[in-house]
mmCIF file of C-alpha atoms in Angstrom:
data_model
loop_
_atom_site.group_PDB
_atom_site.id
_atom_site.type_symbol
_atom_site.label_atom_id
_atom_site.label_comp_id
_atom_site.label_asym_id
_atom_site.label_seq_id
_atom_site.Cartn_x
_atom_site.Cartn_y
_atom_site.Cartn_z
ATOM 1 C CA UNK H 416 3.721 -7.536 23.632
ATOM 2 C CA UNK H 417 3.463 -11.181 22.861
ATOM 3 C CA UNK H 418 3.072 -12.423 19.206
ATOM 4 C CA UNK H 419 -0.391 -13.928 19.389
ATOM 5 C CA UNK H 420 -1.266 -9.866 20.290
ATOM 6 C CA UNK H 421 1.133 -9.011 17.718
ATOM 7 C CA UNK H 422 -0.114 -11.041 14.910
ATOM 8 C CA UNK H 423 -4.131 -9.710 16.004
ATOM 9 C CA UNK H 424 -3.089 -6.534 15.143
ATOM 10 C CA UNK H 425 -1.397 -7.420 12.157
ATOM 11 C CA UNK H 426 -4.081 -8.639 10.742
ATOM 12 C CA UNK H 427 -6.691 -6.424 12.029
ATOM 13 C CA UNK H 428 -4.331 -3.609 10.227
ATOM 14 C CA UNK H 429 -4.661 -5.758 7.298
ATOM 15 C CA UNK H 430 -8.461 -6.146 6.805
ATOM 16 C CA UNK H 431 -8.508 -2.124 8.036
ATOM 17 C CA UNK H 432 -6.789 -1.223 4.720
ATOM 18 C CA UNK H 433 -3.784 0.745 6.730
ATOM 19 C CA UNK H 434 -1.157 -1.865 5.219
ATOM 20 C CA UNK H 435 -1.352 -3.454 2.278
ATOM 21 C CA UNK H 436 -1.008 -6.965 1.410
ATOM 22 C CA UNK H 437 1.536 -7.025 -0.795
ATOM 23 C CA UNK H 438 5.293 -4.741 -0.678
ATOM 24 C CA UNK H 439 7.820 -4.205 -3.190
ATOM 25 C CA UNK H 440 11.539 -3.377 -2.811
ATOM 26 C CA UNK H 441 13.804 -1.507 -5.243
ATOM 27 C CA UNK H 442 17.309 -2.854 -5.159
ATOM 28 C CA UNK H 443 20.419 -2.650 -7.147
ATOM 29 C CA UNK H 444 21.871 -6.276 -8.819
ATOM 30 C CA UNK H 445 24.826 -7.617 -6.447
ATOM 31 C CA UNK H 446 26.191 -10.231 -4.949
ATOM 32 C CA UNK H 447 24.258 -9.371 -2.237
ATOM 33 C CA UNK H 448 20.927 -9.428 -4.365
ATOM 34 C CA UNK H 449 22.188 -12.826 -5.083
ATOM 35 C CA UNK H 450 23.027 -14.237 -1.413
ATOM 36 C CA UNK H 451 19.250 -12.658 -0.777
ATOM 37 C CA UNK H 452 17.478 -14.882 -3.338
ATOM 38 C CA UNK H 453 19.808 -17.843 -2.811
ATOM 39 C CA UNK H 454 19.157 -18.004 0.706
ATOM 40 C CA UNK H 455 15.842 -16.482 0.992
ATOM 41 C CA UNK H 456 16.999 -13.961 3.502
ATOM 42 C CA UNK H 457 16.280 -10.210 3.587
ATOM 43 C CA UNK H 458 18.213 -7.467 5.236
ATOM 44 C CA UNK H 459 17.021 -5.332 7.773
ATOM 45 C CA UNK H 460 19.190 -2.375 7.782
ATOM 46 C CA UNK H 461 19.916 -0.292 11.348
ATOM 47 C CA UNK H 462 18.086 3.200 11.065
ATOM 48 C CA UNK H 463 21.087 5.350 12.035
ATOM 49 C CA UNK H 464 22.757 3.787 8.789
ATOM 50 C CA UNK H 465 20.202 5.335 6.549
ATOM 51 C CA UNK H 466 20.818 7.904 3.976
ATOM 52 C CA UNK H 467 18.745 10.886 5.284
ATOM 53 C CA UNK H 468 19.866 12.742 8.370
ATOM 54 C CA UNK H 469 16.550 13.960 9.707
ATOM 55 C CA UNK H 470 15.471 10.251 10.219
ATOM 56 C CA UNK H 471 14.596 8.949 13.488
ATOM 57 C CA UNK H 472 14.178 12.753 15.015
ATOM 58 C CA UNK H 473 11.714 13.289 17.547
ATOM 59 C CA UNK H 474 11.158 16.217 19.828
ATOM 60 C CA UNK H 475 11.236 15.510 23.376
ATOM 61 C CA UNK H 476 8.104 17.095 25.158
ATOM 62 C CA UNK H 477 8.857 15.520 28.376
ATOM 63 C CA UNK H 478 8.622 17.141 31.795
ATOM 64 C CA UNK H 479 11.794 15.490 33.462
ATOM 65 C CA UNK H 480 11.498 15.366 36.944
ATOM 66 C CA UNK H 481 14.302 14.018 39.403
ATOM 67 C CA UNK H 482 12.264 10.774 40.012
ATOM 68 C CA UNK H 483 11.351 10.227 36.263
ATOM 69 C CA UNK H 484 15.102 10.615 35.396
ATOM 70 C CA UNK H 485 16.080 7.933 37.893
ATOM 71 C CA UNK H 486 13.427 5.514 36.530
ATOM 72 C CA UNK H 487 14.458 6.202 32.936
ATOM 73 C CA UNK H 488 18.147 5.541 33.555
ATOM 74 C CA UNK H 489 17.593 2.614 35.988
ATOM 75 C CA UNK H 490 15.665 0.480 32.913
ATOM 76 C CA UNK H 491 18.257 2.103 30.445
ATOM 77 C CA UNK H 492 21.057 0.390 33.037
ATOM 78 C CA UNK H 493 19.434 -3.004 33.034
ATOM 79 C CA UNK H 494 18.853 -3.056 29.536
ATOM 80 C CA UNK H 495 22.051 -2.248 27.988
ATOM 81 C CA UNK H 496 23.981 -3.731 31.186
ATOM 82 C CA UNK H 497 25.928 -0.388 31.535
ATOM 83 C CA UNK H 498 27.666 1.063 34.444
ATOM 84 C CA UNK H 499 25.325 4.027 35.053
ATOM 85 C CA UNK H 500 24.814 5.923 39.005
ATOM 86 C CA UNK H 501 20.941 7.107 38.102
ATOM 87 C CA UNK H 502 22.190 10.083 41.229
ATOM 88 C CA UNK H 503 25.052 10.811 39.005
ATOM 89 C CA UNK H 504 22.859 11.889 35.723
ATOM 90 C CA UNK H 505 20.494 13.331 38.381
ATOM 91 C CA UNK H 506 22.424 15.843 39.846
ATOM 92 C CA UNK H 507 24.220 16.804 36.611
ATOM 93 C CA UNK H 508 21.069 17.664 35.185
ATOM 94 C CA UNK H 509 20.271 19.576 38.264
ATOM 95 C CA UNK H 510 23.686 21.575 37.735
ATOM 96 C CA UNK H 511 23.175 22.160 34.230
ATOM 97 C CA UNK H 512 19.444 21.852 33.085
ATOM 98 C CA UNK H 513 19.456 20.230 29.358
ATOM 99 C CA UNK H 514 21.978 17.845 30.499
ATOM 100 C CA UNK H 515 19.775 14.847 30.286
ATOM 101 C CA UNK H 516 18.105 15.733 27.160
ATOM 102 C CA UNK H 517 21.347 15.123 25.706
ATOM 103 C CA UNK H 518 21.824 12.192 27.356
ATOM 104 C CA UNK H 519 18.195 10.556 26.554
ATOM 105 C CA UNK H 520 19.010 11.479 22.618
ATOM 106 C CA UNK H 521 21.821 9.889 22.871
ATOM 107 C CA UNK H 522 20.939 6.733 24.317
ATOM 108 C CA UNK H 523 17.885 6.537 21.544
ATOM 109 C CA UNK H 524 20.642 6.890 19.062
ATOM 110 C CA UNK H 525 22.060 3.428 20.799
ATOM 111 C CA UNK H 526 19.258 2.059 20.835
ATOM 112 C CA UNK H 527 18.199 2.582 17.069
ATOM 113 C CA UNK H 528 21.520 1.652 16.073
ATOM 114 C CA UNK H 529 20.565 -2.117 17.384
ATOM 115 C CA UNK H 530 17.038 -2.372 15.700
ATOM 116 C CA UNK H 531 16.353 -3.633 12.189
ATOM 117 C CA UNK H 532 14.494 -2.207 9.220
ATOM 118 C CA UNK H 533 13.483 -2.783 5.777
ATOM 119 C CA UNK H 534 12.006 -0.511 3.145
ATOM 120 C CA UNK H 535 9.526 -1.550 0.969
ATOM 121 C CA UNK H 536 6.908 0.607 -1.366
ATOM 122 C CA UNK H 537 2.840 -0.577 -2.073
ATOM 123 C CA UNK H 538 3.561 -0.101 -5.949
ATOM 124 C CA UNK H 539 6.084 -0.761 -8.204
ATOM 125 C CA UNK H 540 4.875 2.027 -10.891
ATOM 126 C CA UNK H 541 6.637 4.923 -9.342
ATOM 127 C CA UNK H 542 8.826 6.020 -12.568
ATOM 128 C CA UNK H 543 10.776 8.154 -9.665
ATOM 129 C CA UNK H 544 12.010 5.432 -7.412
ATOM 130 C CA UNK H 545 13.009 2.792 -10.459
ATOM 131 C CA UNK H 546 15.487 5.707 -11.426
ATOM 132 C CA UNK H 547 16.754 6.324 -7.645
ATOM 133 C CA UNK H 548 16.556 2.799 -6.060
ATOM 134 C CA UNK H 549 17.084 0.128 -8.995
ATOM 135 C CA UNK H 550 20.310 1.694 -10.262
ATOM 136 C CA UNK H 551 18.117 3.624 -13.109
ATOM 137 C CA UNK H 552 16.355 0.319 -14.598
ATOM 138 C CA UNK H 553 19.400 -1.599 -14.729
ATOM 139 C CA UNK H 554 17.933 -3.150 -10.886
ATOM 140 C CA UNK H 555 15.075 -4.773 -9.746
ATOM 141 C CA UNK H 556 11.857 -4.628 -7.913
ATOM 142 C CA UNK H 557 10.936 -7.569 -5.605
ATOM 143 C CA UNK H 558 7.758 -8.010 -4.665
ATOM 144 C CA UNK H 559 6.221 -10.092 -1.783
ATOM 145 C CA UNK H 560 2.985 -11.283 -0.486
ATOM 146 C CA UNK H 561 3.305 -10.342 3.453
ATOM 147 C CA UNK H 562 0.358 -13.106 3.996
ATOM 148 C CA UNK H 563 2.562 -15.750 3.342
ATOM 149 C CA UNK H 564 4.560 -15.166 5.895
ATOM 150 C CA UNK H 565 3.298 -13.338 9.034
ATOM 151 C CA UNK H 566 6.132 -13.845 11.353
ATOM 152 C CA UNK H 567 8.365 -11.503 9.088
ATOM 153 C CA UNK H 568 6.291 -8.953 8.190
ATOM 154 C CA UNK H 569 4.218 -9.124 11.475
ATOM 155 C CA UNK H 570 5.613 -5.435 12.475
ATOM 156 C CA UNK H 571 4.279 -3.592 9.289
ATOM 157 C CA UNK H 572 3.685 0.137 9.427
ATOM 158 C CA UNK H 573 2.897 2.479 6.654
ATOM 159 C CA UNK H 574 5.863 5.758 7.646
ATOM 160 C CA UNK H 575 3.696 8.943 8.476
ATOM 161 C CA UNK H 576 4.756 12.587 6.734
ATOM 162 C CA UNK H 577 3.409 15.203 8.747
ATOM 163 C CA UNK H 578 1.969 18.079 7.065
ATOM 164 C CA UNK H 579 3.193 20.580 9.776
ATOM 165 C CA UNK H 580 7.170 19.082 8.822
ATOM 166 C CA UNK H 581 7.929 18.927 12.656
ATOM 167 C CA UNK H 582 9.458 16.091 14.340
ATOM 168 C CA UNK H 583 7.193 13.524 16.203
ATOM 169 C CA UNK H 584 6.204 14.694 19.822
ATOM 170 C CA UNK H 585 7.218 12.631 22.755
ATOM 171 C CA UNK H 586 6.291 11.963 26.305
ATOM 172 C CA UNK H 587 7.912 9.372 28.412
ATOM 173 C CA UNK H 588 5.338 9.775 30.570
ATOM 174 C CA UNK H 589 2.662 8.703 28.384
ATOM 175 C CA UNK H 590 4.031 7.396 25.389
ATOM 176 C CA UNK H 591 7.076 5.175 26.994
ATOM 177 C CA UNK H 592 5.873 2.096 24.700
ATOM 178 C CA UNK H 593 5.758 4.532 21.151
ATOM 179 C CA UNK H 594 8.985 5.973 21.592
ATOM 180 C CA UNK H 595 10.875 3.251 18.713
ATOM 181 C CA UNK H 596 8.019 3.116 16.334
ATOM 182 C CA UNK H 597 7.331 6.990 16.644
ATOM 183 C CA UNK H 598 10.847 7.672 15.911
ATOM 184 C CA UNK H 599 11.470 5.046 12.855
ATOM 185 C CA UNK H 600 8.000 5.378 11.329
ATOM 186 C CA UNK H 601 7.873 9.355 10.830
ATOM 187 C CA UNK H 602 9.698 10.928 7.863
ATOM 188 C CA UNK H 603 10.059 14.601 6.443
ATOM 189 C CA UNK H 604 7.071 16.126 4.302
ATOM 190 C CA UNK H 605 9.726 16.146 1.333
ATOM 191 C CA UNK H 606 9.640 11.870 1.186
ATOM 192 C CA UNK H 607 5.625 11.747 0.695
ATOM 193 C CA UNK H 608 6.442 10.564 -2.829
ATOM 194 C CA UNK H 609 7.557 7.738 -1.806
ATOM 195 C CA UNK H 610 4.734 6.335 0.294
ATOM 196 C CA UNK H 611 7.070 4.062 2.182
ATOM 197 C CA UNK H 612 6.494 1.069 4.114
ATOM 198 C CA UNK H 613 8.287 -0.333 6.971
ATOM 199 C CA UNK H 614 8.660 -3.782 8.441
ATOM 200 C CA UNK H 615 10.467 -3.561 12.009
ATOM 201 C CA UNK H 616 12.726 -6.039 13.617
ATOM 202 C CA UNK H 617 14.321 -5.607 16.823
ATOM 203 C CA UNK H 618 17.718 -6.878 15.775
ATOM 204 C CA UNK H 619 19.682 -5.270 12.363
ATOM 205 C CA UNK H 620 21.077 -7.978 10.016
ATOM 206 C CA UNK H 621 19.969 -11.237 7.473
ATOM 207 C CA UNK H 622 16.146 -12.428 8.853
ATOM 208 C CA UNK H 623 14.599 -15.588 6.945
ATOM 209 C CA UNK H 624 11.909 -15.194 4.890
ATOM 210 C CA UNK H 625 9.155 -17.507 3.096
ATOM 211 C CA UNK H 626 9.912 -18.489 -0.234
ATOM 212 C CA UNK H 627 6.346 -18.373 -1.043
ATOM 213 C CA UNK H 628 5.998 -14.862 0.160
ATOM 214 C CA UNK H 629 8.166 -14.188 -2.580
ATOM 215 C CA UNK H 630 5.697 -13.538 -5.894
ATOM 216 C CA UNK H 631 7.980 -11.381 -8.838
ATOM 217 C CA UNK H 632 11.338 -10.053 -9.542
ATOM 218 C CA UNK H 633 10.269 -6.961 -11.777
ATOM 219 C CA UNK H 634 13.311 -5.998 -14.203
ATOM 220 C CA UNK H 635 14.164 -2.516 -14.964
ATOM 221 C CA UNK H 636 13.996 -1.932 -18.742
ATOM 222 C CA UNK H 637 18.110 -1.921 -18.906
ATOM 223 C CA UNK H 638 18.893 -4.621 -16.879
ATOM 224 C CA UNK H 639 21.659 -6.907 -18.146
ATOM 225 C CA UNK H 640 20.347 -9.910 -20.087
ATOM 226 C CA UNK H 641 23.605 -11.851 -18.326
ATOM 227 C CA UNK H 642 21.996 -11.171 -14.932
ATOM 228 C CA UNK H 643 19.070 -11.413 -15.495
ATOM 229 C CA UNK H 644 20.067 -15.253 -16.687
ATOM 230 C CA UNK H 645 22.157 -15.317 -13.464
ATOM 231 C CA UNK H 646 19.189 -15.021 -10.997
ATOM 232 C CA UNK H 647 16.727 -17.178 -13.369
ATOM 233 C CA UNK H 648 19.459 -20.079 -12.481
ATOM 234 C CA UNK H 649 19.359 -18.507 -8.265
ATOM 235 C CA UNK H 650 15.805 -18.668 -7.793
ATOM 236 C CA UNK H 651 15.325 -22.170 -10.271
ATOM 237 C CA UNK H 652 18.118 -23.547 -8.033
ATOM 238 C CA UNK H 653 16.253 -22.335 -4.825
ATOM 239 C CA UNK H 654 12.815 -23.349 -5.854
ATOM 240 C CA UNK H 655 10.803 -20.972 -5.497
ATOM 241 C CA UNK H 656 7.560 -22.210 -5.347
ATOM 242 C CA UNK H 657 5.168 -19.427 -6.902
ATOM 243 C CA UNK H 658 7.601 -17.177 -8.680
ATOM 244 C CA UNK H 659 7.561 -14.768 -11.592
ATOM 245 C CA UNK H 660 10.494 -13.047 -13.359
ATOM 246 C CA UNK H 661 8.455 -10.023 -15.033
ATOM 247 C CA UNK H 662 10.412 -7.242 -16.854
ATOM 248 C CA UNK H 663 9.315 -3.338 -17.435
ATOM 249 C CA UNK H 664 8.289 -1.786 -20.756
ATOM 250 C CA UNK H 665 7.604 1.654 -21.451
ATOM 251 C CA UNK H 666 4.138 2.524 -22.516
ATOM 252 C CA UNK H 667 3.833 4.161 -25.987
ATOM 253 C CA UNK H 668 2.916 8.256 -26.104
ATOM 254 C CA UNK H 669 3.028 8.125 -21.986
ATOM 255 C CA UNK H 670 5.185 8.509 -18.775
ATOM 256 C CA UNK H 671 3.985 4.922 -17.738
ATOM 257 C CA UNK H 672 5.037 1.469 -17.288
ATOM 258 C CA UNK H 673 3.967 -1.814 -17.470
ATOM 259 C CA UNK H 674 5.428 -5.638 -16.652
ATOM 260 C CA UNK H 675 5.937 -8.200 -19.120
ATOM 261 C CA UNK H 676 6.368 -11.936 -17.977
ATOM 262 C CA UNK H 677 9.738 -12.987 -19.315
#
């Protein structure tokens, strides 16, 4: 699809309410928290690196057929330039039926393993995920303004939980074009908590972003006053150009939160 179609529906999604405008991201304070604000880059993470095992399941509803095997393995062939005989995958799955079902998961698992992805949440008041993903308020929460920078975030999807728990059906036949997005973008009933939001990039590794996309480093309430100090200097160094360091405080008599400018 070409971007101008890309960024259309991007913003279409937008005004539609299905994504929202702004993300934030949990992380721990590193180095690599560091190189990412000094350098304004984000990582996008392969999906068969993350931590839960069910992720990136589908169920394969597809009526193979000899000729719909052959097509499938000739573009698999001339996209990942290996040395596949289409007949050879053919007739093996004609001596042992299943055969190619292992060999299509397989070659999604290759193919996930090249594609990028980054995590964000739409709210940074989710006592939970502080506590799991920012290294029990001793991290940070970064949030961005995906309007200020559409070529990043262009590829925005809100993850779907279905209520049934199943993987995500597939057809080849009919769904070809979904087969990434419906594998990356669908997560166990057990992860609704986390609402999650996921930009998609069809290479893993650093990707440039906006520094004015970049609106608030959020604290946790035990971050280290040292670090903290450290990334002040980063992102004064790096100029951010519309950028708040807020820190959490626990609301009185409540399980709540709320961010003070520091």
């Amino acid at each position: 699809m070409e971007m101008k179609r890309v960024l259309e529906l991007h913003r279409q999604m937008i005004k539609d309410k299905k994504i929202p405008t702004e993300l934030y991201k949990h992380t721990t304070i590193s180095n690599n928290l560091y190189k990412t604000l000094a350098n304004a880059e984000l990582w996008f993470a392969a999906p068969t690196s993350f931590n839960d095992p069910f992720d990136c399941q589908i169920n394969d509803q597809t009526n193979w057929t000899d000729d719909n095997i052959r097509e499938y393995v000739t573009k698999t062939v001339q996209t990942s330039g290996e040395e596949i005989d289409p007949e050879d995958v053919v007739r093996g799955n004609q001596q042992n039926p299943g055969n190619f079902n292992k060999f299509f998961t397989s070659n999604l698992k290759k193919l996930l393993s090249t594609q990028g992805v980054a995590c964000f949440l739409p709210t940074p008041e989710n006592l939970l995920l502080w506590a799991h993903y920012s290294d029990s308020h001793k991290g940070v929460c970064l949030k961005f303004d995906i309007t200020k920078d559409e070529d990043l975030f262009a590829l925005t999807f809100a993850v779907k939980y279905p209520k049934d728990n199943k993987y995500p059906h597939f057809d080849y036949l009919t769904q070809r074009d979904q087969l990434v997005n419906k594998a990356m973008l669908t997560k166990s009933i057990h992860w609704k908590y986390e609402d999650e939001i996921r930009v998609l990039k069809p290479n893993f590794g650093n990707h440039p972003f906006a520094k004015e996309c970049l609106k608030e480093i959020i604290f946790g309430c035990h971050a280290d006053p040292n670090e903290i100090r450290t990334i002040r200097q980063i992102v004064t160094n790096a100029k951010y150009p519309d950028l708040k360091l807020k820190q959490v405080k626990l609301k009185e008599n409540e399980y709540g939160i709320e961010f003070i400018e520091i």
